[in-house]
Coordinates of C-alpha atoms in Angstrom, one line a residue:
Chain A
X13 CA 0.0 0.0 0.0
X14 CA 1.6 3.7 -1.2
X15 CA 0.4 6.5 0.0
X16 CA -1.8 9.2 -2.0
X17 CA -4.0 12.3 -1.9
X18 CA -7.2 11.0 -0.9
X19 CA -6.0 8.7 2.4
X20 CA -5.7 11.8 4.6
X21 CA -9.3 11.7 6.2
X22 CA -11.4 9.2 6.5
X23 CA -14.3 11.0 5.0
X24 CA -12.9 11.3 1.8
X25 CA -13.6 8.9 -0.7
X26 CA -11.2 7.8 -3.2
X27 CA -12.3 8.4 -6.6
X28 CA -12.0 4.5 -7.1
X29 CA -15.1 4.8 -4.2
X30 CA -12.5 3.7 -1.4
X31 CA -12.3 4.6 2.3
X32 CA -8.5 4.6 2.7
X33 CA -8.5 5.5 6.1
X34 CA -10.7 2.5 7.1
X35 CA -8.6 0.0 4.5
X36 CA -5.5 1.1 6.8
X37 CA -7.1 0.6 9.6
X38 CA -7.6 -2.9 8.7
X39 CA -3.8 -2.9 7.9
X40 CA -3.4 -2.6 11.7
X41 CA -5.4 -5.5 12.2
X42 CA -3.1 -7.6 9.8
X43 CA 0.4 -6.5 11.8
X44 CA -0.9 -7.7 15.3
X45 CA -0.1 -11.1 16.9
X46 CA -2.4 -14.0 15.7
X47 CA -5.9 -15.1 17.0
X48 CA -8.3 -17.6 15.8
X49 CA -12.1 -18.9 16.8
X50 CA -13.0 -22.2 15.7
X51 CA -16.8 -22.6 16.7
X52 CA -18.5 -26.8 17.3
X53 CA -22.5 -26.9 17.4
X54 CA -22.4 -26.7 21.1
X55 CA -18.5 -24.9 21.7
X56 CA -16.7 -22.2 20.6
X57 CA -12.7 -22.1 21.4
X58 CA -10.7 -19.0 21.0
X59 CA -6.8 -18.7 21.0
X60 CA -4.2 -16.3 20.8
X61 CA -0.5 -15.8 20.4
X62 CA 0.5 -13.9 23.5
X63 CA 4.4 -11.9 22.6
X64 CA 6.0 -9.8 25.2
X65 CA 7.9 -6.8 23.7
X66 CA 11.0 -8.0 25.4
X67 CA 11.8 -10.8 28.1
X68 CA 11.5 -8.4 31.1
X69 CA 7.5 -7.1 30.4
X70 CA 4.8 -9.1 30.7
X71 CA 2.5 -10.3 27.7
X72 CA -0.3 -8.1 26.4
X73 CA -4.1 -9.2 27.0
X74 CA -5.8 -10.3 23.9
X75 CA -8.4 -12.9 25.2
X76 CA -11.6 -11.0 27.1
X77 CA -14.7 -12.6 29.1
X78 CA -17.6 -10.3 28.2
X79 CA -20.3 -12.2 29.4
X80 CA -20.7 -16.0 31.3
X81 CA -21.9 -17.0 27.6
X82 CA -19.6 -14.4 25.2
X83 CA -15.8 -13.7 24.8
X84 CA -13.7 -12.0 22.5
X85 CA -10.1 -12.4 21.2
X86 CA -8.3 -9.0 19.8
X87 CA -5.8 -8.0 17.1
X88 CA -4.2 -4.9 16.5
X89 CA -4.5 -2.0 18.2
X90 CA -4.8 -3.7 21.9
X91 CA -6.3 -0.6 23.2
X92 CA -8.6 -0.5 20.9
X93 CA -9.9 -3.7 21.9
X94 CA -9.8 -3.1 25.6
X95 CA -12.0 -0.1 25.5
X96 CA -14.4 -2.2 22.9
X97 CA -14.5 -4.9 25.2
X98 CA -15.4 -3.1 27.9
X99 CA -18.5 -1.4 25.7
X100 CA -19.3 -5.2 24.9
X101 CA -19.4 -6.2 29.1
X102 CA -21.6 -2.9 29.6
X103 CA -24.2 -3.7 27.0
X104 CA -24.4 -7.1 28.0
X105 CA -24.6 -6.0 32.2
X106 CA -27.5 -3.5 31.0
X107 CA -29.2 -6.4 28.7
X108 CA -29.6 -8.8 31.8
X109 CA -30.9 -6.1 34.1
X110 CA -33.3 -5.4 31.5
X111 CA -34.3 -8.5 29.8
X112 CA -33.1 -10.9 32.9
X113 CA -32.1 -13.1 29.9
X114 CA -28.6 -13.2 28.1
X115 CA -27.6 -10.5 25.2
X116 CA -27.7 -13.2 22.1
X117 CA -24.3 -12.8 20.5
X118 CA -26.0 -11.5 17.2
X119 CA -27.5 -8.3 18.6
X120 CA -24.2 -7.7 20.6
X121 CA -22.0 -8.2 17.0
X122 CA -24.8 -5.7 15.8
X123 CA -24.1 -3.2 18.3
X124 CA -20.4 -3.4 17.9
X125 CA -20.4 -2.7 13.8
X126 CA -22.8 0.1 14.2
X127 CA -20.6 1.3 16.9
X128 CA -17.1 0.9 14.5
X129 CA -19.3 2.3 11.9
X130 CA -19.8 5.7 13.3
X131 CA -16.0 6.0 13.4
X132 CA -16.0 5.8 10.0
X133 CA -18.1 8.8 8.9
X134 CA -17.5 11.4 11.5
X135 CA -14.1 13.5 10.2
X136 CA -13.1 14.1 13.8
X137 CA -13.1 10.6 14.9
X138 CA -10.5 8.0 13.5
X139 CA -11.8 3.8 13.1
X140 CA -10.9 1.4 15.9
X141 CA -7.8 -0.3 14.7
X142 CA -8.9 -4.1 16.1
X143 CA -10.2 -7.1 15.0
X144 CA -12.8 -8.1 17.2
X145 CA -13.5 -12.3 16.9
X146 CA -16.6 -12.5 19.4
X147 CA -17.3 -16.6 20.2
X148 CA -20.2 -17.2 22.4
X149 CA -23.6 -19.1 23.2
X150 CA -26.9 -18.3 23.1
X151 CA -30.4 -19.5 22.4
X152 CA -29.6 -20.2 18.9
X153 CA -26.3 -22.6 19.5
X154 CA -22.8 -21.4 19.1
X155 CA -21.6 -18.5 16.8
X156 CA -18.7 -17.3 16.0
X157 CA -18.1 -13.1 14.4
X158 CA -15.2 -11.3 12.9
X159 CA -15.9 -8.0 13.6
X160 CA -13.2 -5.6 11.5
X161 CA -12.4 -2.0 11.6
X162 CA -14.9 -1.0 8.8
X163 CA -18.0 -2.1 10.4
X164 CA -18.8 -5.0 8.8
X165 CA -19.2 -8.5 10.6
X166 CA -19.6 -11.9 9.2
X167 CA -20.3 -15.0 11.3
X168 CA -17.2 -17.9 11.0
X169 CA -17.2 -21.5 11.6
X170 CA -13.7 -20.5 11.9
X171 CA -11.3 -17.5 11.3
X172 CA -7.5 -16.1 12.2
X173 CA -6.8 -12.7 11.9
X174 CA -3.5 -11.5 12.3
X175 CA -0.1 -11.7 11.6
X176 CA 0.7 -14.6 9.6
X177 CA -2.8 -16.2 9.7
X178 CA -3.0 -17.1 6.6
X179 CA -1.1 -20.2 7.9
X180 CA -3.8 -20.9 10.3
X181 CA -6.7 -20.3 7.8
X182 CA -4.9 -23.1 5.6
X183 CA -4.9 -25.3 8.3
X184 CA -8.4 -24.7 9.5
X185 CA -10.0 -24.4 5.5
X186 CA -8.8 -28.3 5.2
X187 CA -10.8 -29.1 8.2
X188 CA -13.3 -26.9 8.8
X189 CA -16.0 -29.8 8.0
X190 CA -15.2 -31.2 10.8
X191 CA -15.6 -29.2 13.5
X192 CA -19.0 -29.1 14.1
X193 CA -19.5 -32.0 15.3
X194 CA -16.3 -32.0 17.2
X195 CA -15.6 -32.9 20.7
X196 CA -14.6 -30.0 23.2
X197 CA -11.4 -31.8 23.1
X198 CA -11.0 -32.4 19.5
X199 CA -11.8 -28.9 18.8
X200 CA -9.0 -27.4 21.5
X201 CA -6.5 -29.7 19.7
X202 CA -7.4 -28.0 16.1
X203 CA -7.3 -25.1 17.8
X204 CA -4.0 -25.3 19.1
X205 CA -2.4 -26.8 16.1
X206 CA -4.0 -24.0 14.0
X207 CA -2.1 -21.4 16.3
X208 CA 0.9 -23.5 15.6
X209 CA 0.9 -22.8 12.0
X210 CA 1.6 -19.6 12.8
X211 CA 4.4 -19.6 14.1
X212 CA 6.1 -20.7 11.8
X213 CA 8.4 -23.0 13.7
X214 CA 8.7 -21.9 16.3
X215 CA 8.0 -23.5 19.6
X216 CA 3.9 -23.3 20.8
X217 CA 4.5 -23.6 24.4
X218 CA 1.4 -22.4 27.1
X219 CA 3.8 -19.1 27.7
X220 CA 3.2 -17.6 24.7
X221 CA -0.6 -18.5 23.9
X222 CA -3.6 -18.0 25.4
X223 CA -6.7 -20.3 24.9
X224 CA -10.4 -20.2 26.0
X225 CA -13.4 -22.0 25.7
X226 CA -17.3 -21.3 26.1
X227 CA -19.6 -24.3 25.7
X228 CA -23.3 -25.1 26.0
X229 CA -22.7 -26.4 30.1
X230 CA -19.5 -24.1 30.5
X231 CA -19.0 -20.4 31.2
X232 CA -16.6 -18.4 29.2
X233 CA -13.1 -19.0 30.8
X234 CA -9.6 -18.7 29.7
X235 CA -7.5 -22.5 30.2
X236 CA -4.6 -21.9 33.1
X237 CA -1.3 -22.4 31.9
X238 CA -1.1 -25.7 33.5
X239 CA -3.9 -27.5 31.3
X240 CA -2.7 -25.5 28.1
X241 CA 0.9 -27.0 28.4
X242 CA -0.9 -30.7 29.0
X243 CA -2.8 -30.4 26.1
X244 CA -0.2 -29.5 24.0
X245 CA 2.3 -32.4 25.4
X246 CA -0.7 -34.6 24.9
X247 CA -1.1 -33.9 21.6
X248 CA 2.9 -33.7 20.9
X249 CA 2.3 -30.0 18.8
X250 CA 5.1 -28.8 20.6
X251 CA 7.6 -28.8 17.7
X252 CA 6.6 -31.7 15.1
X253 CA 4.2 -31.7 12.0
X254 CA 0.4 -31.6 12.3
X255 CA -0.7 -35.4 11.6
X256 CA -2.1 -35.7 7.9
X257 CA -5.3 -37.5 9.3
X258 CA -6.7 -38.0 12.8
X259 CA -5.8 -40.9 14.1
X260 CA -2.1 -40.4 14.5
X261 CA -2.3 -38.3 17.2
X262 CA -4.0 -40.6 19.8
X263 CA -1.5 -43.5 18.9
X264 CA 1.3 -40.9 19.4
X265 CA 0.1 -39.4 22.4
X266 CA 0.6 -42.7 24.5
X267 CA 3.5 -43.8 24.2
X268 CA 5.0 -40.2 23.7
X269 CA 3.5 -38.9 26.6
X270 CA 6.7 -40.3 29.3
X271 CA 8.9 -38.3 27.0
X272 CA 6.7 -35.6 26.4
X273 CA 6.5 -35.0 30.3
X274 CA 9.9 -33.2 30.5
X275 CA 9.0 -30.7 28.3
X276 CA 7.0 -28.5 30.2
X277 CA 9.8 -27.5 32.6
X278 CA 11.6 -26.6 30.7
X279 CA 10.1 -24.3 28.2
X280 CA 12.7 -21.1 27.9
X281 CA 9.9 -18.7 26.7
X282 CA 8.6 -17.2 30.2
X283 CA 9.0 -13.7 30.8
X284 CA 9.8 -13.1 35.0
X285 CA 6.8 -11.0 35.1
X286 CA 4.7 -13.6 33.7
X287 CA 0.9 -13.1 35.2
Chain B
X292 CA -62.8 22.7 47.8
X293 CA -61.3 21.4 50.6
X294 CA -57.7 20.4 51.0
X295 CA -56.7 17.3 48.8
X296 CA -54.2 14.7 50.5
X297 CA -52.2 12.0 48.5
X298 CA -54.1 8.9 48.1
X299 CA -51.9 7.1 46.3
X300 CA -48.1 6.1 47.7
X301 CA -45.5 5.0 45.6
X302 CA -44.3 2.2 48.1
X303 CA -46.0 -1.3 50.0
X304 CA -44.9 -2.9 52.9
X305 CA -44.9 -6.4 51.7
X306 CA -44.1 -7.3 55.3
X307 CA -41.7 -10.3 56.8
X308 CA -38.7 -10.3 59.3
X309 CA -34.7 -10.7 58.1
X310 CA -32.0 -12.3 60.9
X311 CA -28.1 -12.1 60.4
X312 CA -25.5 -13.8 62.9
X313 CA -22.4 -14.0 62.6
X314 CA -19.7 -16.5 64.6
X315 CA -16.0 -17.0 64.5
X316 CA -15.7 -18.6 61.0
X317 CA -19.4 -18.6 59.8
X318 CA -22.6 -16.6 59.3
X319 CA -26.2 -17.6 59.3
X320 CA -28.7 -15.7 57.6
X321 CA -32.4 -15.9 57.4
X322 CA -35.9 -14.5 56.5
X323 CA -39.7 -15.9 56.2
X324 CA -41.1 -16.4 53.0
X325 CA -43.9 -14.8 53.3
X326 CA -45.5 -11.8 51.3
X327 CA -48.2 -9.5 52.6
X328 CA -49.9 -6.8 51.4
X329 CA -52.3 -5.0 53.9
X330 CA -54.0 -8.0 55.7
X331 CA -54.2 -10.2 53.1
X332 CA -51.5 -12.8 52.3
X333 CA -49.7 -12.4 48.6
X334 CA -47.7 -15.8 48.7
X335 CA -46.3 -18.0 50.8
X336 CA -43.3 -18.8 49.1
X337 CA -41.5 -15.8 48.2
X338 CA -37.4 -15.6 48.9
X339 CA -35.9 -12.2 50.3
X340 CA -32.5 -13.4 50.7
X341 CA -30.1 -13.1 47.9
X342 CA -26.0 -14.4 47.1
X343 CA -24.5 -11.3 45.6
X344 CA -20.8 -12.7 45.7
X345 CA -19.1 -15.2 47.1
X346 CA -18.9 -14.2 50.6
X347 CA -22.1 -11.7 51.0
X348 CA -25.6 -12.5 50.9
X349 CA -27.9 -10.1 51.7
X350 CA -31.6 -10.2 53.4
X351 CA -34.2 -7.3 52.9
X352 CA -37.5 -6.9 54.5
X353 CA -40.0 -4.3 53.0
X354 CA -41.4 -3.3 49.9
X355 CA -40.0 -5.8 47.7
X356 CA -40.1 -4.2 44.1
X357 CA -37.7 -2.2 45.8
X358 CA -36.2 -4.8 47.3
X359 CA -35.9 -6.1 44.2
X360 CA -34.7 -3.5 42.3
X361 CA -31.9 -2.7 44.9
X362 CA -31.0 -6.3 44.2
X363 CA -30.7 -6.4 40.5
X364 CA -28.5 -2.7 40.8
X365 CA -26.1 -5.1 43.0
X366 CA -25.6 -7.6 41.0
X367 CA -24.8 -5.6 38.0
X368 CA -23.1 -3.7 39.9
X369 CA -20.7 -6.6 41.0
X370 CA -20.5 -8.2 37.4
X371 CA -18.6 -4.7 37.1
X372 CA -16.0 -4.7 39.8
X373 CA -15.3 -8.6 38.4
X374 CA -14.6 -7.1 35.3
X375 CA -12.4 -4.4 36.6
X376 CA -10.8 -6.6 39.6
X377 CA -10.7 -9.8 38.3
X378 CA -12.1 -10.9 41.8
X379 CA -15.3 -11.0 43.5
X380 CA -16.0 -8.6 45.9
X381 CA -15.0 -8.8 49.4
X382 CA -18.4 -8.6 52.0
X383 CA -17.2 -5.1 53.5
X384 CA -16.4 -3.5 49.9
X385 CA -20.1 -4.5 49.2
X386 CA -21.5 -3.3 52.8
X387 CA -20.1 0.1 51.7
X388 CA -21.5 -0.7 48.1
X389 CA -24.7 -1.2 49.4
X390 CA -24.6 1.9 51.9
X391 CA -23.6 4.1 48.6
X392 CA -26.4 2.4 46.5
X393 CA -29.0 3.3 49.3
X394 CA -28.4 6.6 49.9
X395 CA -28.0 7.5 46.2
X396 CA -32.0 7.5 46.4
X397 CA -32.0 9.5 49.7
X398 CA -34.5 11.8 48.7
X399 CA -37.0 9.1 47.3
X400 CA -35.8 5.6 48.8
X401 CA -35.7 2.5 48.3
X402 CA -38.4 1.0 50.9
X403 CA -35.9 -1.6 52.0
X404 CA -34.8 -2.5 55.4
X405 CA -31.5 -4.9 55.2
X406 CA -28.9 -7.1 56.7
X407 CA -25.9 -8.3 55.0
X408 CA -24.1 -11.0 56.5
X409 CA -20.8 -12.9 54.9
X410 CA -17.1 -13.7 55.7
X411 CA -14.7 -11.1 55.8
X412 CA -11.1 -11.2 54.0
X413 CA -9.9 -13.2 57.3
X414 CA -12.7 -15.8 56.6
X415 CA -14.8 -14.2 60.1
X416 CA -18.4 -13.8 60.2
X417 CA -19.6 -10.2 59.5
X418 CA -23.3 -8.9 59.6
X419 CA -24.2 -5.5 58.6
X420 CA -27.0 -3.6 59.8
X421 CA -28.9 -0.5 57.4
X422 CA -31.6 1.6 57.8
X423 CA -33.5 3.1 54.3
X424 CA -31.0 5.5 53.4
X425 CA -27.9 3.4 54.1
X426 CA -26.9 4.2 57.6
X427 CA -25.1 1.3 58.4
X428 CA -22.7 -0.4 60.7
X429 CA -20.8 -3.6 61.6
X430 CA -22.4 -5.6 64.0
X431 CA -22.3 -9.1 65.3
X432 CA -26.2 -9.9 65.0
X433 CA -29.1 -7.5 63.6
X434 CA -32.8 -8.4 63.0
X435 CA -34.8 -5.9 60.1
X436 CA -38.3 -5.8 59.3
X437 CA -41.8 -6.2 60.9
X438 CA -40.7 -9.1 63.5
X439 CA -37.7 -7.4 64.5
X440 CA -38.8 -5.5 67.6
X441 CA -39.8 -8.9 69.1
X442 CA -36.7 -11.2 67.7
X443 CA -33.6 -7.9 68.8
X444 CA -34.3 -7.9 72.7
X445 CA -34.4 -11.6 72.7
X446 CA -30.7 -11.8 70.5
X447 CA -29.6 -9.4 72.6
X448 CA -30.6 -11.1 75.9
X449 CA -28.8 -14.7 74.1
X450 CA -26.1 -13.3 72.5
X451 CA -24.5 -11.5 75.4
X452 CA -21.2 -10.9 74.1
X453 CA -21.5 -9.0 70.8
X454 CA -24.2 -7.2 71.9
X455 CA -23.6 -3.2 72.0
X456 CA -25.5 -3.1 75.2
X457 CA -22.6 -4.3 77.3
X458 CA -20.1 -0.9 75.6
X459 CA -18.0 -1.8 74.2
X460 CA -19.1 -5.5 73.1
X461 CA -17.2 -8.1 74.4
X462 CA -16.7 -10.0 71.4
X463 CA -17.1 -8.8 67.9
X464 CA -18.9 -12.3 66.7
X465 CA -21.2 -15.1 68.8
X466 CA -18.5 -17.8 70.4
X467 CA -21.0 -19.8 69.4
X468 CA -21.2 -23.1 66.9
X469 CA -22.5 -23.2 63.9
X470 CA -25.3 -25.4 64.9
X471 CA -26.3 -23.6 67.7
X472 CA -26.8 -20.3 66.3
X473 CA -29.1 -22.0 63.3
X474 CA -31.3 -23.3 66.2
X475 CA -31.3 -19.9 67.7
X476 CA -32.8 -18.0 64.5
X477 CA -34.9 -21.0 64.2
X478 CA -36.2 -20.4 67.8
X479 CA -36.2 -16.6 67.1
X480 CA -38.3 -17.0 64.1
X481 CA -40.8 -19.8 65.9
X482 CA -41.6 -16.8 68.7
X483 CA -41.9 -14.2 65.8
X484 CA -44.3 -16.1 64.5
X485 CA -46.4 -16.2 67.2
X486 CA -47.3 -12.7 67.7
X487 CA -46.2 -11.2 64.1
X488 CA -49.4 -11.4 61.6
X489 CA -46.8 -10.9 59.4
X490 CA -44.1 -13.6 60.1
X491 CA -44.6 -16.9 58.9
X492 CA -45.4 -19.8 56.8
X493 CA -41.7 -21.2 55.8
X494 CA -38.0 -20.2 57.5
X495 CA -35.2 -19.9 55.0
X496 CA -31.9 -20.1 56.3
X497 CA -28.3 -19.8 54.6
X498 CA -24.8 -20.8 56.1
X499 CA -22.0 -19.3 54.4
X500 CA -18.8 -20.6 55.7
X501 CA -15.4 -21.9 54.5
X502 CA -16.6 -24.7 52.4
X503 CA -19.2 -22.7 51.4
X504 CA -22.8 -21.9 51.3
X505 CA -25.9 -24.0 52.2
X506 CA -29.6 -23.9 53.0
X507 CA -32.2 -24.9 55.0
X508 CA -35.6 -24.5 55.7
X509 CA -38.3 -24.9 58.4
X510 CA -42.1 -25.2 58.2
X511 CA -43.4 -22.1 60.3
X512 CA -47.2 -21.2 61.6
X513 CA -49.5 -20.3 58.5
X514 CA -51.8 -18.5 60.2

């Protein structure tokens, strides 16, 4: 992307009818650290690639509850997301002391595009620079939204947005089919080995992702460390290829599990001020 | 034409009695289940008592759509500081809450007489006492509502020890068991009963200690 004469405000259109303002905006969205929702008929799991600027800061929030049924996972501008999310608990605190009844995911990905809309027709207001992937459970069964910068919103049965997410779209378009009738489990695992993908080689070790889950008898809540860094032994993604079909990884995770064990230790990724 | 006075209020007493006690690692709270209106009986089956965290559950005797409402500006007012504090609240933080939250409406209140009881950050019983506008303090036992004039003397008289009558009280809490101060509030409530038209029909009873929170009830007079 270059720059030219009609990018300065975001009220101006291009004469190709373009918004640049809100395409950059969407830029941002495409330089922060990975997320991805994979959504089940009865789960949704989010996950996200947690980096810490240097060893000695802790990592950046990217995983939000919003509601006992809704969560959201961030990219880009992290502020962004923090005041967005905070928008998303209030509307859904207001809707129960209203309606005594949960906000059903839909309206609440509603409110939130209206809300990004605005920002991108008022010339003294600039578009929230984060990808918004809202997971949760209502009345309806699971859904899972990408909201982006422009105010549009599409529902997913599974998306990454980030850097380098392409890798985990791949991953996820070869088996999408499968994951709505997924186990919890099952659908953790893709989850994790779609994270995997992008990092490109790099170790996935439970210091530098973050994973939650929302299900049909389970409130939204982020996995501890502990159970992420099981899983991931358990399922032996820690450094090797992702299986070519499913039943390599159960074999595997048997036996491999005695060597697997010593692993976790001795991970090299975690920052002192880890929280 | 002759002077005009109101004849319409805004509030109800929907009647009933509330009892808090608290002891060294527990506290028992309880309140009737039944709803009045005047002299006639609404239902019999009607819960004031309320878990807003954890560690605080609060009582309220009065008129209960504003019982209600108080309750449900609690809650979301907790879902808030969980959000913000990544904990739940502790039982004073929401004694003051609740003190702030009453006296916001001081010049049209919420009809609603209360006790909160929990465990405090040391895991010790705790029972707070509030008038209307959310005049409160700490106490080791309170009574609220229509059967309270009948149920305080008698606490006081049983409880010696925490009672403010001996000043300063000698203990903050009851150095009684958990058991025992159950069958107390089941005895207060039994007398209540007796003489309060509006006290009766079913006794609910929470403990909130360290393991947790449980409940009991007992069959009271229906008449």
């Amino acid at each position: 992307m270059f720059r030219n004469q009609y990018d300065t405000d975001v009220t101006t259109w291009s004469p190709a009818g373009r918004l640049f303002q809100v395409e950059y905006a969407m830029e941002a969205v495409k330089q922060g650290s990975a997320a991805i929702g994979l959504r089940s008929k009865t789960h949704v799991v989010l996950a996200s690639v947690n980096k810490a600027n240097s060893e000695l800061s802790s990592h950046q929030k990217k995983i939000f509850k919003v509601d006992d049924h809704i969560g959201v996972a961030i990219a880009g501008l992290t502020a962004d997301g923090r005041v967005l999310s905070r928008y998303m608990r209030s509307e859904c605190i207001n809707y129960s002391y209203s309606y005594e009844s949960k906000l059903p995911v839909g309206r609440l990905v509603v409110q939130l595009a209206d809300k990004a809309q605005v920002c991108t027709q008022r010339s003294w207001k600039r578009p929230y620079g984060v990808g918004l992937l809202v997971g949760g459970l209502d009345e309806s069964g699971a859904h899972l939204y990408y909201n982006c910068p422009s105010g549009n919103y599409f529902e997913y049965q599974a998306f990454a947005m980030g850097s380098r997410s392409q890798a985990a779209k791949t991953y996820m378009e070869r088996k999408f089919e499968t994951f709505t009738e997924s186990s919890r489990e099952n659908l953790i695992k893709d989850a994790l080995f779609a994270l995997r993908e992008t990092l490109q080689g790099e170790k996935l070790t439970s210091s530098i992702c973050t994973v939650a889950v929302v299900g049909v008898d389970e409130s939204f809540h982020i996995l501890d460390k502990e159970t992420v860094q099981a899983l991931i032994n358990e399922f032996e993604i820690a450094g090797e290829e992702a299986p070519a079909n499913e039943a390599a990884p159960q074999d595997q995770g048997g036996d491999a599990q005695a060597g697997a064990a010593d692993q976790g230790p001795t991970d090299q990724g975690v920052a002192p001020m880890d929280i | 034409m002759p002077i005009q006075q109101a004849n319409w209020s805004p509030y109800d007493n929907n009647g009933g009695t509330c009892v808090a006690i608290a002891g060294a690692d527990y506290c028992v709270i309880a309140a009737d289940t039944r709803m009045s209106t005047g002299y006639n009986i609404l239902t019999r089956d009607y819960s004031k008592i309320i878990q807003l965290a954890d560690k605080s559950v609060m009582a309220s005797s009065g008129f209960q759509a504003d019982v209600r409402a108080l309750q449900k500006v609690l809650e979301a007012r907790h879902l808030v500081y969980q959000h913000q504090h990544n904990k739940q609240m502790s039982c004073p933080a929401m004694a003051q809450l609740l003190s702030n939250t009453l006296y916001y409406k001081r010049f049209f209140p919420y009809y609603s007489f209360n006790v909160l009881g929990g465990l405090d950050s040391e895991g010790k019983g705790c029972v707070f006492t509030y008038d209307a506008v959310g005049s409160y303090e700490r106490v080791g036992y309170s009574s609220q509502g229509s059967g309270s004039t009948l149920i305080m003397p008698f606490l006081d008289n049983q409880l010696k020890s925490p009672s403010p009558l001996l000043l300063p009280a000698k203990d903050a809490v009851t150095p009684l068991s958990e058991s025992e101060a159950v069958d107390l509030v089941k005895t207060c409530f039994a007398s209540a009963t007796e003489r309060d038209i509006y006290t009766g029909d079913k006794l609910e009873i929470l403990v909130l200690n360290a393991e947790g929170i449980r409940r009991e009830y007992m069959e009271l007079r229906k008449d």
